[in-house]
Coordinates of C-alpha atoms (C1' of nucleotides) in Angstrom, one line a residue:
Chain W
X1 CA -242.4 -94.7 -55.1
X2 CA -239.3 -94.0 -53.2
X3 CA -237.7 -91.0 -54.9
X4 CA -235.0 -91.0 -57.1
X5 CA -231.8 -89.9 -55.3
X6 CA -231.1 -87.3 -57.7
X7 CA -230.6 -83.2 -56.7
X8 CA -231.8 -82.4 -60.7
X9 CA -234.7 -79.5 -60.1
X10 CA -237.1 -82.4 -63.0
X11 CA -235.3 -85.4 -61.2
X12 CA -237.4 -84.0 -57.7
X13 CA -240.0 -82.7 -59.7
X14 CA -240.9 -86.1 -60.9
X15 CA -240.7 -87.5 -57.7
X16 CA -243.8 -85.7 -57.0
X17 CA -245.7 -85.2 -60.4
X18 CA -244.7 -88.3 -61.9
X19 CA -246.4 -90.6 -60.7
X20 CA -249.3 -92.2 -60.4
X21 CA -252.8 -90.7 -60.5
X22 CA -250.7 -87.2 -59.1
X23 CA -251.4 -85.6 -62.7
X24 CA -254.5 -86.6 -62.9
X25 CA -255.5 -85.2 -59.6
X26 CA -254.1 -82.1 -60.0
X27 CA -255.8 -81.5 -63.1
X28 CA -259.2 -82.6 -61.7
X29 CA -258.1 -79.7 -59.0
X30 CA -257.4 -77.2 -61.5
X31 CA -260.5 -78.2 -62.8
X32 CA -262.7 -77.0 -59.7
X33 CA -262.9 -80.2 -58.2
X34 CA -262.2 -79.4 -54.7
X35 CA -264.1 -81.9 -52.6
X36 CA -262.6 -85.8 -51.9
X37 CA -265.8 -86.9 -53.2
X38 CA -265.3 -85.2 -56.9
X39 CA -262.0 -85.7 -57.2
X40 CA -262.7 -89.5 -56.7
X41 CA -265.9 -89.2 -58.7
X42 CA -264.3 -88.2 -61.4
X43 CA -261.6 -90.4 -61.0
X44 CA -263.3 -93.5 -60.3
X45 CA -260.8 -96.0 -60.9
X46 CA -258.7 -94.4 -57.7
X47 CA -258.8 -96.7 -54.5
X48 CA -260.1 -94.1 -51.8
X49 CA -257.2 -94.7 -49.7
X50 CA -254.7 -93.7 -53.1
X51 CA -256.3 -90.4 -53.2
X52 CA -256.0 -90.1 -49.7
X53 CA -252.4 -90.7 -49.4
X54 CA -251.5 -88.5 -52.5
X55 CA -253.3 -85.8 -51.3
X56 CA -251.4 -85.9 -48.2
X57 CA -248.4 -85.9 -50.3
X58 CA -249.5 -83.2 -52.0
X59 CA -250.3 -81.1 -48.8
X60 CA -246.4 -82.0 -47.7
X61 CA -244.5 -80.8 -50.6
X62 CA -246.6 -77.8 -50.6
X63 CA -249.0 -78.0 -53.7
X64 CA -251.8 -78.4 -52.1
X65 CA -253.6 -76.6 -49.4
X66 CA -256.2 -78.5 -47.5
X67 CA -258.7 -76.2 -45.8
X68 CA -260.9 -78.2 -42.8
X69 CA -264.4 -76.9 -43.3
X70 CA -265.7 -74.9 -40.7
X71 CA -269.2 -76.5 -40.8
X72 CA -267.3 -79.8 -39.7
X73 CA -267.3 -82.4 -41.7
X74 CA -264.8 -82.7 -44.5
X75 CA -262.4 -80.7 -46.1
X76 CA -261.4 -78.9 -49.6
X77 CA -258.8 -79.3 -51.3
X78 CA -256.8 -76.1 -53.1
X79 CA -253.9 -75.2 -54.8
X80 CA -250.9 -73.3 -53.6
X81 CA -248.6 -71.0 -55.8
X82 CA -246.9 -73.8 -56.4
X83 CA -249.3 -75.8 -57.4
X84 CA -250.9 -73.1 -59.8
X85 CA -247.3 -73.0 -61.5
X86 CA -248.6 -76.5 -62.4
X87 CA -251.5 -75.7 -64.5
X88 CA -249.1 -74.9 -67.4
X89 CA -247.4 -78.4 -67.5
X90 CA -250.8 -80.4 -67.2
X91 CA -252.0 -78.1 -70.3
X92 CA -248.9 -78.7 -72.3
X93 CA -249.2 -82.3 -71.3
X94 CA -252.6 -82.6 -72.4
X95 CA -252.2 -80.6 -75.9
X96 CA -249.3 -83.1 -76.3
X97 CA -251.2 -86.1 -75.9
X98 CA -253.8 -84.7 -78.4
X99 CA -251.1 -83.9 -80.4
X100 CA -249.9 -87.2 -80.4
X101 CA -250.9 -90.1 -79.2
X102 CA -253.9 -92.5 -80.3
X103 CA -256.9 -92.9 -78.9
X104 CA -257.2 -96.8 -77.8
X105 CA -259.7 -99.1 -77.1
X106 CA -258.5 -99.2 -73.9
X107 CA -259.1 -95.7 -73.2
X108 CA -262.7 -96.2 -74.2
X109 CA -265.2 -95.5 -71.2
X110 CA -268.6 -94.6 -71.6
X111 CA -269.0 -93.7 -68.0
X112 CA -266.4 -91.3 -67.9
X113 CA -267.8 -90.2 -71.9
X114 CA -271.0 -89.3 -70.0
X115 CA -269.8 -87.7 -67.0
X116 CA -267.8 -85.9 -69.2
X117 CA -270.5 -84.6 -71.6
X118 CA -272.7 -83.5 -69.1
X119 CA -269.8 -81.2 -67.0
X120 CA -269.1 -79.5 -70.4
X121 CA -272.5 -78.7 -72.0
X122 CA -272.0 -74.3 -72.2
X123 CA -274.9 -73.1 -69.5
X124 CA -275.3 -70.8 -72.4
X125 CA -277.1 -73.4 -74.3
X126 CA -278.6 -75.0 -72.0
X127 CA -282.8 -75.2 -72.7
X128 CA -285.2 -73.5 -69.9
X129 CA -287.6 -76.0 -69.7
X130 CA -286.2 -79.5 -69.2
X131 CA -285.2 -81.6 -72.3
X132 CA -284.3 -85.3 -71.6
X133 CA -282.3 -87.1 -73.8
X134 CA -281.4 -91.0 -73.8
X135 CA -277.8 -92.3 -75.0
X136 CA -278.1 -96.0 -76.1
X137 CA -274.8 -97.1 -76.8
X138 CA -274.0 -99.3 -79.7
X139 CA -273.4 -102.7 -78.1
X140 CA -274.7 -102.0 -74.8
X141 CA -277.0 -102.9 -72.5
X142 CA -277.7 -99.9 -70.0
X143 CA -278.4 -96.3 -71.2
X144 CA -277.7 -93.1 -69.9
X145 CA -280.3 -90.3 -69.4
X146 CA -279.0 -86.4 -69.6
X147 CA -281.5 -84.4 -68.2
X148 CA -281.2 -80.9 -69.6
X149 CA -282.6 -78.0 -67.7
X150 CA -281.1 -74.3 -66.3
X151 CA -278.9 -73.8 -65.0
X152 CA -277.9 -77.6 -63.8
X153 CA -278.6 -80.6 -65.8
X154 CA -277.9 -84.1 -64.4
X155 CA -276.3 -87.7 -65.6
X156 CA -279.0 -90.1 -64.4
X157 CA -279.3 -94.3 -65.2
X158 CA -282.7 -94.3 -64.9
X159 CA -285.5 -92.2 -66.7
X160 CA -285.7 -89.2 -65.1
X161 CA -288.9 -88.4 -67.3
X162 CA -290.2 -89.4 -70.9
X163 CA -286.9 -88.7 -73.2
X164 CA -287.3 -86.5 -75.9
X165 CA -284.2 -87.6 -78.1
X166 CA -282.6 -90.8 -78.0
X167 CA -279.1 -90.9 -79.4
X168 CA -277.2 -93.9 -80.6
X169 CA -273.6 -93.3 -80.6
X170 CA -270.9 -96.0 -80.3
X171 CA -268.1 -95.0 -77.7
X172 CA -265.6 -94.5 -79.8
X173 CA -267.3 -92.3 -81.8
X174 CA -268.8 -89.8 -79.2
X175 CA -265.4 -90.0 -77.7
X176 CA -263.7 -88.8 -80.6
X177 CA -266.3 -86.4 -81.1
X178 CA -265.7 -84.9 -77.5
X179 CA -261.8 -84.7 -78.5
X180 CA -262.4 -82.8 -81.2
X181 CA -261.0 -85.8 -83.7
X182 CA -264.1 -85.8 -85.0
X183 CA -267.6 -83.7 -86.2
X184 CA -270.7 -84.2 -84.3
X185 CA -272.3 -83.2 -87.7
X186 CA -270.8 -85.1 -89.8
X187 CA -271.2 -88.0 -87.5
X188 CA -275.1 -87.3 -87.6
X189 CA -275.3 -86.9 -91.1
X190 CA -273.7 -89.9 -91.9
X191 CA -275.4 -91.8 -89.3
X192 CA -272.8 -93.2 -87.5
X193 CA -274.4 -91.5 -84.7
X194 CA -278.3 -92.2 -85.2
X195 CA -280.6 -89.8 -83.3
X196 CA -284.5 -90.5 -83.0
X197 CA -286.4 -87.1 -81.8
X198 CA -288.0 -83.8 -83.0
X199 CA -285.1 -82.5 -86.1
X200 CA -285.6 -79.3 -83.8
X201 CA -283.9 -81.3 -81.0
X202 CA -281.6 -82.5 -82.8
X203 CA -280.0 -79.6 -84.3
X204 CA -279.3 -78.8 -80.5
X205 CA -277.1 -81.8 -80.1
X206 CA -274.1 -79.7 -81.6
X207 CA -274.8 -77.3 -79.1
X208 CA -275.0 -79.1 -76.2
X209 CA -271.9 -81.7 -77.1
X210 CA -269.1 -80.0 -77.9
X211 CA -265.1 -80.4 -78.0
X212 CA -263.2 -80.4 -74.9
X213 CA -260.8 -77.5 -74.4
X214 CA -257.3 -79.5 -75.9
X215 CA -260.0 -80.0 -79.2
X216 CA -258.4 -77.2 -81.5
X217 CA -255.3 -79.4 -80.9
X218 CA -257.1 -82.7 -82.4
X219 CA -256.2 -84.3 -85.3
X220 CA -259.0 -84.5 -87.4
X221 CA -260.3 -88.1 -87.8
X222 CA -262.4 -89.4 -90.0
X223 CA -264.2 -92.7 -90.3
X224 CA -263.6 -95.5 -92.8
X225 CA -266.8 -97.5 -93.7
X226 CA -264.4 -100.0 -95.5
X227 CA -262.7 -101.0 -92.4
X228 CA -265.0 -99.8 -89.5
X229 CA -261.9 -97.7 -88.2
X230 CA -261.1 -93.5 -87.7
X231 CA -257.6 -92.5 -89.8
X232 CA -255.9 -89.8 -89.5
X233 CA -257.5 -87.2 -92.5
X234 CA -254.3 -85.8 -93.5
X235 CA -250.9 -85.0 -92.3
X236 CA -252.0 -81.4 -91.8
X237 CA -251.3 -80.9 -88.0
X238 CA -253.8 -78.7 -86.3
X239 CA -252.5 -75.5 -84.5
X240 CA -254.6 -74.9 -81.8
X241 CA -255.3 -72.7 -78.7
X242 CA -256.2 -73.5 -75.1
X243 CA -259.4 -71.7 -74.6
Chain S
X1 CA -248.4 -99.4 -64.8
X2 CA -251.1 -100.2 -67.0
X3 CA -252.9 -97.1 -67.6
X4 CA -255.6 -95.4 -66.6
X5 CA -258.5 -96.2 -69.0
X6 CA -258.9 -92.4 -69.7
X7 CA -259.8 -91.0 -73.0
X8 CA -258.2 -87.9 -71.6
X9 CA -255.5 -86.4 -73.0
X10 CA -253.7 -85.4 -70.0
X11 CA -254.1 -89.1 -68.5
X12 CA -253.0 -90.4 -72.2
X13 CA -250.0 -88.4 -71.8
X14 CA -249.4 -89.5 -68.3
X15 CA -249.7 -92.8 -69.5
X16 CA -246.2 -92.5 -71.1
X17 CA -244.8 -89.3 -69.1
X18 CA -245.3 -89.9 -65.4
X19 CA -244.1 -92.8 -65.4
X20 CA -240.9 -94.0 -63.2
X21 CA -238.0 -92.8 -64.9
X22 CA -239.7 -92.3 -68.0
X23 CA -238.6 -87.8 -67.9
X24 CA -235.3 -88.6 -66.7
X25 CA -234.6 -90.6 -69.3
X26 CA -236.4 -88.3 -72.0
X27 CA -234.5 -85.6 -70.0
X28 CA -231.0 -87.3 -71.0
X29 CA -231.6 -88.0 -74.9
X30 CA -232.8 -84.3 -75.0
X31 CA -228.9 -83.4 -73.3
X32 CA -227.6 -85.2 -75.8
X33 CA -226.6 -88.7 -74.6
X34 CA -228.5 -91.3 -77.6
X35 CA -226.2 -94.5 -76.0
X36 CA -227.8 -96.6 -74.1
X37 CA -224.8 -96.7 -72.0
X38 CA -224.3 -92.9 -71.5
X39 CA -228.4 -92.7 -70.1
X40 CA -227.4 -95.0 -68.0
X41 CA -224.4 -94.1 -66.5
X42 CA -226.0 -90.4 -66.1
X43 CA -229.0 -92.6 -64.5
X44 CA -226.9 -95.1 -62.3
X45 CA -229.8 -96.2 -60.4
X46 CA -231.9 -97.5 -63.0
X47 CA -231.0 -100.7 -64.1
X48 CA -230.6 -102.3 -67.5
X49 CA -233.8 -103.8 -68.1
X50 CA -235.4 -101.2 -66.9
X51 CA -234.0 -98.7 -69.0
X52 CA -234.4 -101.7 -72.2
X53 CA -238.2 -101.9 -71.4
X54 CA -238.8 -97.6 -71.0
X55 CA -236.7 -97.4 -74.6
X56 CA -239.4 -100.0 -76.1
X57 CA -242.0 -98.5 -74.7
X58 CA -241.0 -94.8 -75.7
X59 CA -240.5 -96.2 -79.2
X60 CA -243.9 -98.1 -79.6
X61 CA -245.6 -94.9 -78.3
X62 CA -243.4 -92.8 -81.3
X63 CA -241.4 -90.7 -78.9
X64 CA -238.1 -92.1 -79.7
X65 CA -236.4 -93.7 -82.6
X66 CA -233.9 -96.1 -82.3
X67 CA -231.3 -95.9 -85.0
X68 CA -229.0 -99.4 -85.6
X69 CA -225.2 -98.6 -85.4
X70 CA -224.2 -99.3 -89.1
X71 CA -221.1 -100.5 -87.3
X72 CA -223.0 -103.7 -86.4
X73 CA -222.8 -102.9 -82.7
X74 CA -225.3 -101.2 -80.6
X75 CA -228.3 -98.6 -81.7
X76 CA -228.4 -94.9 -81.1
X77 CA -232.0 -93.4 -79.3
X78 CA -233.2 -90.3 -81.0
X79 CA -236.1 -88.1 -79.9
X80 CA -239.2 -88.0 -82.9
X81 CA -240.9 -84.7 -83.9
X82 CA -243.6 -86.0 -81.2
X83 CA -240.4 -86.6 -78.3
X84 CA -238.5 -83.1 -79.0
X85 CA -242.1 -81.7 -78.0
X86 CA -241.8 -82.7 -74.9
X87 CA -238.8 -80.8 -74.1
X88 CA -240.5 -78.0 -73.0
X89 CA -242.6 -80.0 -70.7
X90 CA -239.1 -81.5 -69.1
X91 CA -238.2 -77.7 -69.0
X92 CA -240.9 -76.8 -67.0
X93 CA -240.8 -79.4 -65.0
X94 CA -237.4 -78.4 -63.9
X95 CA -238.1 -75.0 -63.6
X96 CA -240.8 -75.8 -61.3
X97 CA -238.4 -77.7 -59.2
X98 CA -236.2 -75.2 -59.3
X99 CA -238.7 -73.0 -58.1
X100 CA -240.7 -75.0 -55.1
X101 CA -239.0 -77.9 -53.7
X102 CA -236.9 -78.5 -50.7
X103 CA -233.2 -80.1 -52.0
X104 CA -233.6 -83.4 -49.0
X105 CA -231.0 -85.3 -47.9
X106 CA -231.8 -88.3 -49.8
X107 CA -231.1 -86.2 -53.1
X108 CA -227.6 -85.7 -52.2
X109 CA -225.0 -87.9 -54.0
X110 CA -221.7 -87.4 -54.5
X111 CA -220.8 -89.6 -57.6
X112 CA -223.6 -88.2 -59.7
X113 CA -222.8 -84.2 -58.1
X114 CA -219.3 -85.1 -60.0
X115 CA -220.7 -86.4 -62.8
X116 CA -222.9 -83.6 -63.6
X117 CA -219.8 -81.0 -63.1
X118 CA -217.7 -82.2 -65.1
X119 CA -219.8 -82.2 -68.3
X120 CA -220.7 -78.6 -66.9
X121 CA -217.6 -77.3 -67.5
X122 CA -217.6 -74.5 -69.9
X123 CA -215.6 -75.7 -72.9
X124 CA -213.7 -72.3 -72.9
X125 CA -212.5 -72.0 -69.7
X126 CA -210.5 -75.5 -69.7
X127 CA -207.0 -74.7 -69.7
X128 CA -204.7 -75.2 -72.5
X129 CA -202.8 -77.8 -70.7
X130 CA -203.8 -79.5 -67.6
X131 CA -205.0 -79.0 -64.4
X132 CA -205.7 -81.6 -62.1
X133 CA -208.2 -81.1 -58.8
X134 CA -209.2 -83.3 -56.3
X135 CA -212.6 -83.3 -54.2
X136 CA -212.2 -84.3 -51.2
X137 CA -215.8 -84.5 -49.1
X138 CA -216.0 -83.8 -46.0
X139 CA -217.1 -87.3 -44.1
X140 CA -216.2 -89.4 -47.1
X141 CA -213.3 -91.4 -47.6
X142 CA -213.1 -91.4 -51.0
X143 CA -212.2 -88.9 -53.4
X144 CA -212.3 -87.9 -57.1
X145 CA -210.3 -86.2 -59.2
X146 CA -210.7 -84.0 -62.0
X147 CA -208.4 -83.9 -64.8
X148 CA -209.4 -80.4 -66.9
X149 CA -207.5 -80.3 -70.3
X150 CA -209.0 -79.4 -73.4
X151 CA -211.0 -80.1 -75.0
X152 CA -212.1 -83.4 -73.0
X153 CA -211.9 -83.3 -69.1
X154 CA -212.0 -86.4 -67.2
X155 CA -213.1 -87.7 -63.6
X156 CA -211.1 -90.5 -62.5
X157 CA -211.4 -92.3 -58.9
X158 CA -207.8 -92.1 -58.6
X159 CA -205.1 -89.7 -59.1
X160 CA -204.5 -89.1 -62.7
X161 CA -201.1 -86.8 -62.0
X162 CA -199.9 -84.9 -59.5
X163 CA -203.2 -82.7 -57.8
X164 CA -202.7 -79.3 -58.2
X165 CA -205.7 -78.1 -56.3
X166 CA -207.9 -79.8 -53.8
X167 CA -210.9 -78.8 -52.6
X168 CA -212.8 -79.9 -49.6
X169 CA -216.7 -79.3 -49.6
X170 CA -219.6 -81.0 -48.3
X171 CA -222.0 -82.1 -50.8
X172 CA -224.9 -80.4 -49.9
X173 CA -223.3 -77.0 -50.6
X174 CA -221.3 -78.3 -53.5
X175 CA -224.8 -79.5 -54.7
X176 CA -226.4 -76.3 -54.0
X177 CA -223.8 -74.8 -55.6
X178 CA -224.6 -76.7 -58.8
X179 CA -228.4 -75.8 -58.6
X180 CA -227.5 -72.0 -58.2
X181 CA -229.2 -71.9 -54.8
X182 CA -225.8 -70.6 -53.4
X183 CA -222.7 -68.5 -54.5
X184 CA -219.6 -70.6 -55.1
X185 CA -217.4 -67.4 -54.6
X186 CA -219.1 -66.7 -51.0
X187 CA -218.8 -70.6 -49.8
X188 CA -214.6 -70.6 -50.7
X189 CA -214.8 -66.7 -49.0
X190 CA -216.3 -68.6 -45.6
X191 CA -214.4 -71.5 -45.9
X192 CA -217.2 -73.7 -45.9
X193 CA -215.5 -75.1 -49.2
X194 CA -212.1 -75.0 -48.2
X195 CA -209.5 -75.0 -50.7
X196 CA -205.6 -75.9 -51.0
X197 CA -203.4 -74.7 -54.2
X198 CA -202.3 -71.6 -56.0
X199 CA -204.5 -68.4 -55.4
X200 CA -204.3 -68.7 -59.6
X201 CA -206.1 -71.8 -59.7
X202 CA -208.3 -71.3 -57.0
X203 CA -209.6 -67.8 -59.3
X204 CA -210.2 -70.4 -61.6
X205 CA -212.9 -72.1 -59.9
X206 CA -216.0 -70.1 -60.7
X207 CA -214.8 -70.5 -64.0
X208 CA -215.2 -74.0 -64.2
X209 CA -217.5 -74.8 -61.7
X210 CA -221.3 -73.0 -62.9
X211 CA -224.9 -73.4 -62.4
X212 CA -227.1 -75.6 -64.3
X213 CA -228.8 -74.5 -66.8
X214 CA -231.7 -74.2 -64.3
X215 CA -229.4 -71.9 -61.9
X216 CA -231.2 -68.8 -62.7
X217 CA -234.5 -70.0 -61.1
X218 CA -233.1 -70.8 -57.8
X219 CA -234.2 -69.5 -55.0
X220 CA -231.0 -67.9 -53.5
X221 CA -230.3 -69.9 -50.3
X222 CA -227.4 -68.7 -47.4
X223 CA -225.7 -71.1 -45.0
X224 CA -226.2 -70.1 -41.1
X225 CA -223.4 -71.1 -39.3
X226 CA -225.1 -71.4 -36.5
X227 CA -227.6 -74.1 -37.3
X228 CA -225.2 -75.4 -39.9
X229 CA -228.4 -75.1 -42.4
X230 CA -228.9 -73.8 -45.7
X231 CA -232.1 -71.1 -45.5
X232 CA -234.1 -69.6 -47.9
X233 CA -232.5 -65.8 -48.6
X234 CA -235.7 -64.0 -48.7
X235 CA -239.2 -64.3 -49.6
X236 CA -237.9 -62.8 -53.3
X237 CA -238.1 -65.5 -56.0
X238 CA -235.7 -65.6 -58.6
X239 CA -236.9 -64.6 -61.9
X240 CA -234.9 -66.5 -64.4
X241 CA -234.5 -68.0 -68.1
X242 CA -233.7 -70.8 -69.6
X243 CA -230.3 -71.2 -71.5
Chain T
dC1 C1' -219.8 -102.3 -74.5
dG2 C1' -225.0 -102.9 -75.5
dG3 C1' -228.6 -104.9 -74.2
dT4 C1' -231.8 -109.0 -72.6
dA5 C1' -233.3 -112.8 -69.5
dT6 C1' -234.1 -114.4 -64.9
dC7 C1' -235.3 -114.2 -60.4
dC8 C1' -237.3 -112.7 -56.4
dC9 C1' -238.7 -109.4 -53.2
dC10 C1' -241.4 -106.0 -51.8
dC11 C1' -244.6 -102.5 -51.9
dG12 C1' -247.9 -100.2 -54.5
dC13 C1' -252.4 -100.3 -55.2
dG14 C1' -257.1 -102.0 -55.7
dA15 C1' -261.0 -103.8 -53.0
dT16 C1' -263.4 -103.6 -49.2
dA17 C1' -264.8 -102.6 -44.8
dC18 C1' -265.3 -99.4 -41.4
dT19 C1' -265.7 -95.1 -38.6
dG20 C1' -267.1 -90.1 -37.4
Chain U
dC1 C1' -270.4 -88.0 -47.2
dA2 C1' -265.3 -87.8 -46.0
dG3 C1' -262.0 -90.1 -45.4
dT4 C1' -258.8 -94.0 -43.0
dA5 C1' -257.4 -99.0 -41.8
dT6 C1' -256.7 -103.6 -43.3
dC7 C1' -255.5 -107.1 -46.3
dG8 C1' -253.9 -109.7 -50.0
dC9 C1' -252.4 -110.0 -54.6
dG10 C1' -249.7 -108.8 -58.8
dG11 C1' -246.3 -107.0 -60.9
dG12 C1' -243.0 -103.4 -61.2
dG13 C1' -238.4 -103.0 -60.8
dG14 C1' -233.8 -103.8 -58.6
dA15 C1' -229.8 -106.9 -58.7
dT16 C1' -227.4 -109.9 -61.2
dA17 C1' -226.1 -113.0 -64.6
dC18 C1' -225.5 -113.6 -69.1
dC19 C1' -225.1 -113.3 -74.2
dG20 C1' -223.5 -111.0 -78.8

DNA sequence: CGGTATCCCCCGCGATACTG
DNA sequence: CAGTATCGCGGGGGATACCG
């Protein structure tokens, strides 16, 4: 970027957080992700040699601490004081965005959906022997398998075993329903979302797919057979909490 | 940019926030300049269609409303419900700055250090009738003077009237002055801002001359004469609040 | 003054290959 | 797997001119 020659404290503070992909990795920090290889899994659309430099970066101005591992290879990646001090901004930036801003097409990814999914199913929930279920999205070729066990389950594109659900979202849809815009139950019910499996299974889904932490901040959606689209419900505003 | 294909809030957000210039510019409607021609003067560096195109943008995404002058003429930029939330995101952004970055050489500039102190000037300490100062910098041909009357002060690049006080500083401590990283009272004690005029006026200076709003989170630097440096005080941090 | 159009340069970044 | 080097393209954005 090349700074922007301005002393103001959010003038130099932009210089380093604003801009690209330096949110995003942060968060993915603050998130646990501590390994190059996370970060850039779950940032796939990041050249390797991006992350690379802005990590550097990162290290320089002092928000990030790169530890060498002693077995060798590789490194991880955590944040100073300072960059604690930014878990705050990314929140408030997030519960903005839910706040405010719509969900486009363009934002759709069922890759990242999935990936997503499986990090946030609660262990709690999480069946003891393994459950297998297929996603076939709407409109899409390839399917996604989510293999279910304790304490680890796993995002495969291939059968891991005989599925014992198969789910049929369309993106947008199980998107919304992992921003908290819109019901998983309702979605079933109505059959936007059709699901093929034992009704026992099913009545798991709602367990195992649930709202990302910026949800309570959604603003409930709610689909329009008329017109194929999500509206906003109401003008009611949800107050949320970070959990 | 183009985005980042990420249904996540924090990327959506990014999207529109971490974007080059986009928080400085946010940053100026929120101090109260809604011209196009007052964000950019306080934002010399960014050029016109720049700013044009970041105004568009902000307003497609909701953030800012653009009012048509009545008088024909021009438009007025207004933050929406959705852009006043994002003042306490600029907030802590600054704060953070405040708090963890270096002040580099390449931040330093005289024009805008000028700019910013002269619509710092607390309203109440202007004197009744005028007072004219000039800044000299040390190493710079060129100087500026400040013509303090209320209730409008003025900085001219030529001699309004008669100085009757001029001031010779370097702009790094002039600049850290500004930021609350050091005491304005201590550099004019040292000499290191060297002053010419009645003792009267030069009392007068603290008055008029005051920390940003982000002063209070500084951290508290001291000049060492000896490596002509400005050093962290101590490993204390500042606490501070926002004004 | 308030803003847009043009032009062009440069560098940011994505893709890919490659190395320990 | 953990990164770094190279390369080539696209477009972001700076400078400037220009128009209302």
């Amino acid at each position: 970027m090349s700074g922007y020659g301005d002393f103001c404290p959010v003038a130099r503070a932009s210089e380093i957080f604003a801009e690209r992909w330096t949110p995003l990795i942060v968060r993915e920090i603050v998130n646990g992700r501590h390994h190059f290889g996370e970060i850039h899994k779950a940032l796939h659309r990041i050249s390797p040699s991006v992350l690379g430099e802005r990590l550097r970066e990162l290290e320089a101005k002092g928000v990030v601490e790169r530890r060498k591992n002693m077995s060798g290879r590789g490194s991880t990646y955590h944040l100073t004081g300072a960059g604690r001090e930014l878990k705050p901004i990314i929140d408030a930036l997030g519960v903005w965005g839910q706040r405010w801003l719509e969900l486009r097409d363009e934002h759709l990814d069922a890759d990242a959906l999935m990936y997503q999914l499986r990090t946030h199913i609660p262990e709690a929930s999480l069946p003891p022997q393994h459950v297998v279920l297929r996603f076939d999205f709407r409109g899409s070729m390839r399917s996604y398998w989510l293999r279910l066990e304790r304490p680890h389950s796993e995002l495969c594109d291939y059968a891991p075993a005989l599925e014992d659900l198969v789910v049929r979202p369309d993106v947008e849809t199980l998107t919304r329903v992992y921003l908290g815009e819109a019901a998983l139950a309702s979605a079933l019910r109505t059959g936007i979302v059709a699901v093929e499996g034992p009704s026992r299974l099913m009545r798991m889904l709602t367990k195992w797919i649930v709202p990302s932490r910026f949800g309570s901040y959604a603003r409930p959606m709610r689909y329009h057979e008329s017109t194929g689209e999500f509206r906003q419900l109401s003008a009611v505003r949800a107050q949320g909490r970070l959990s």
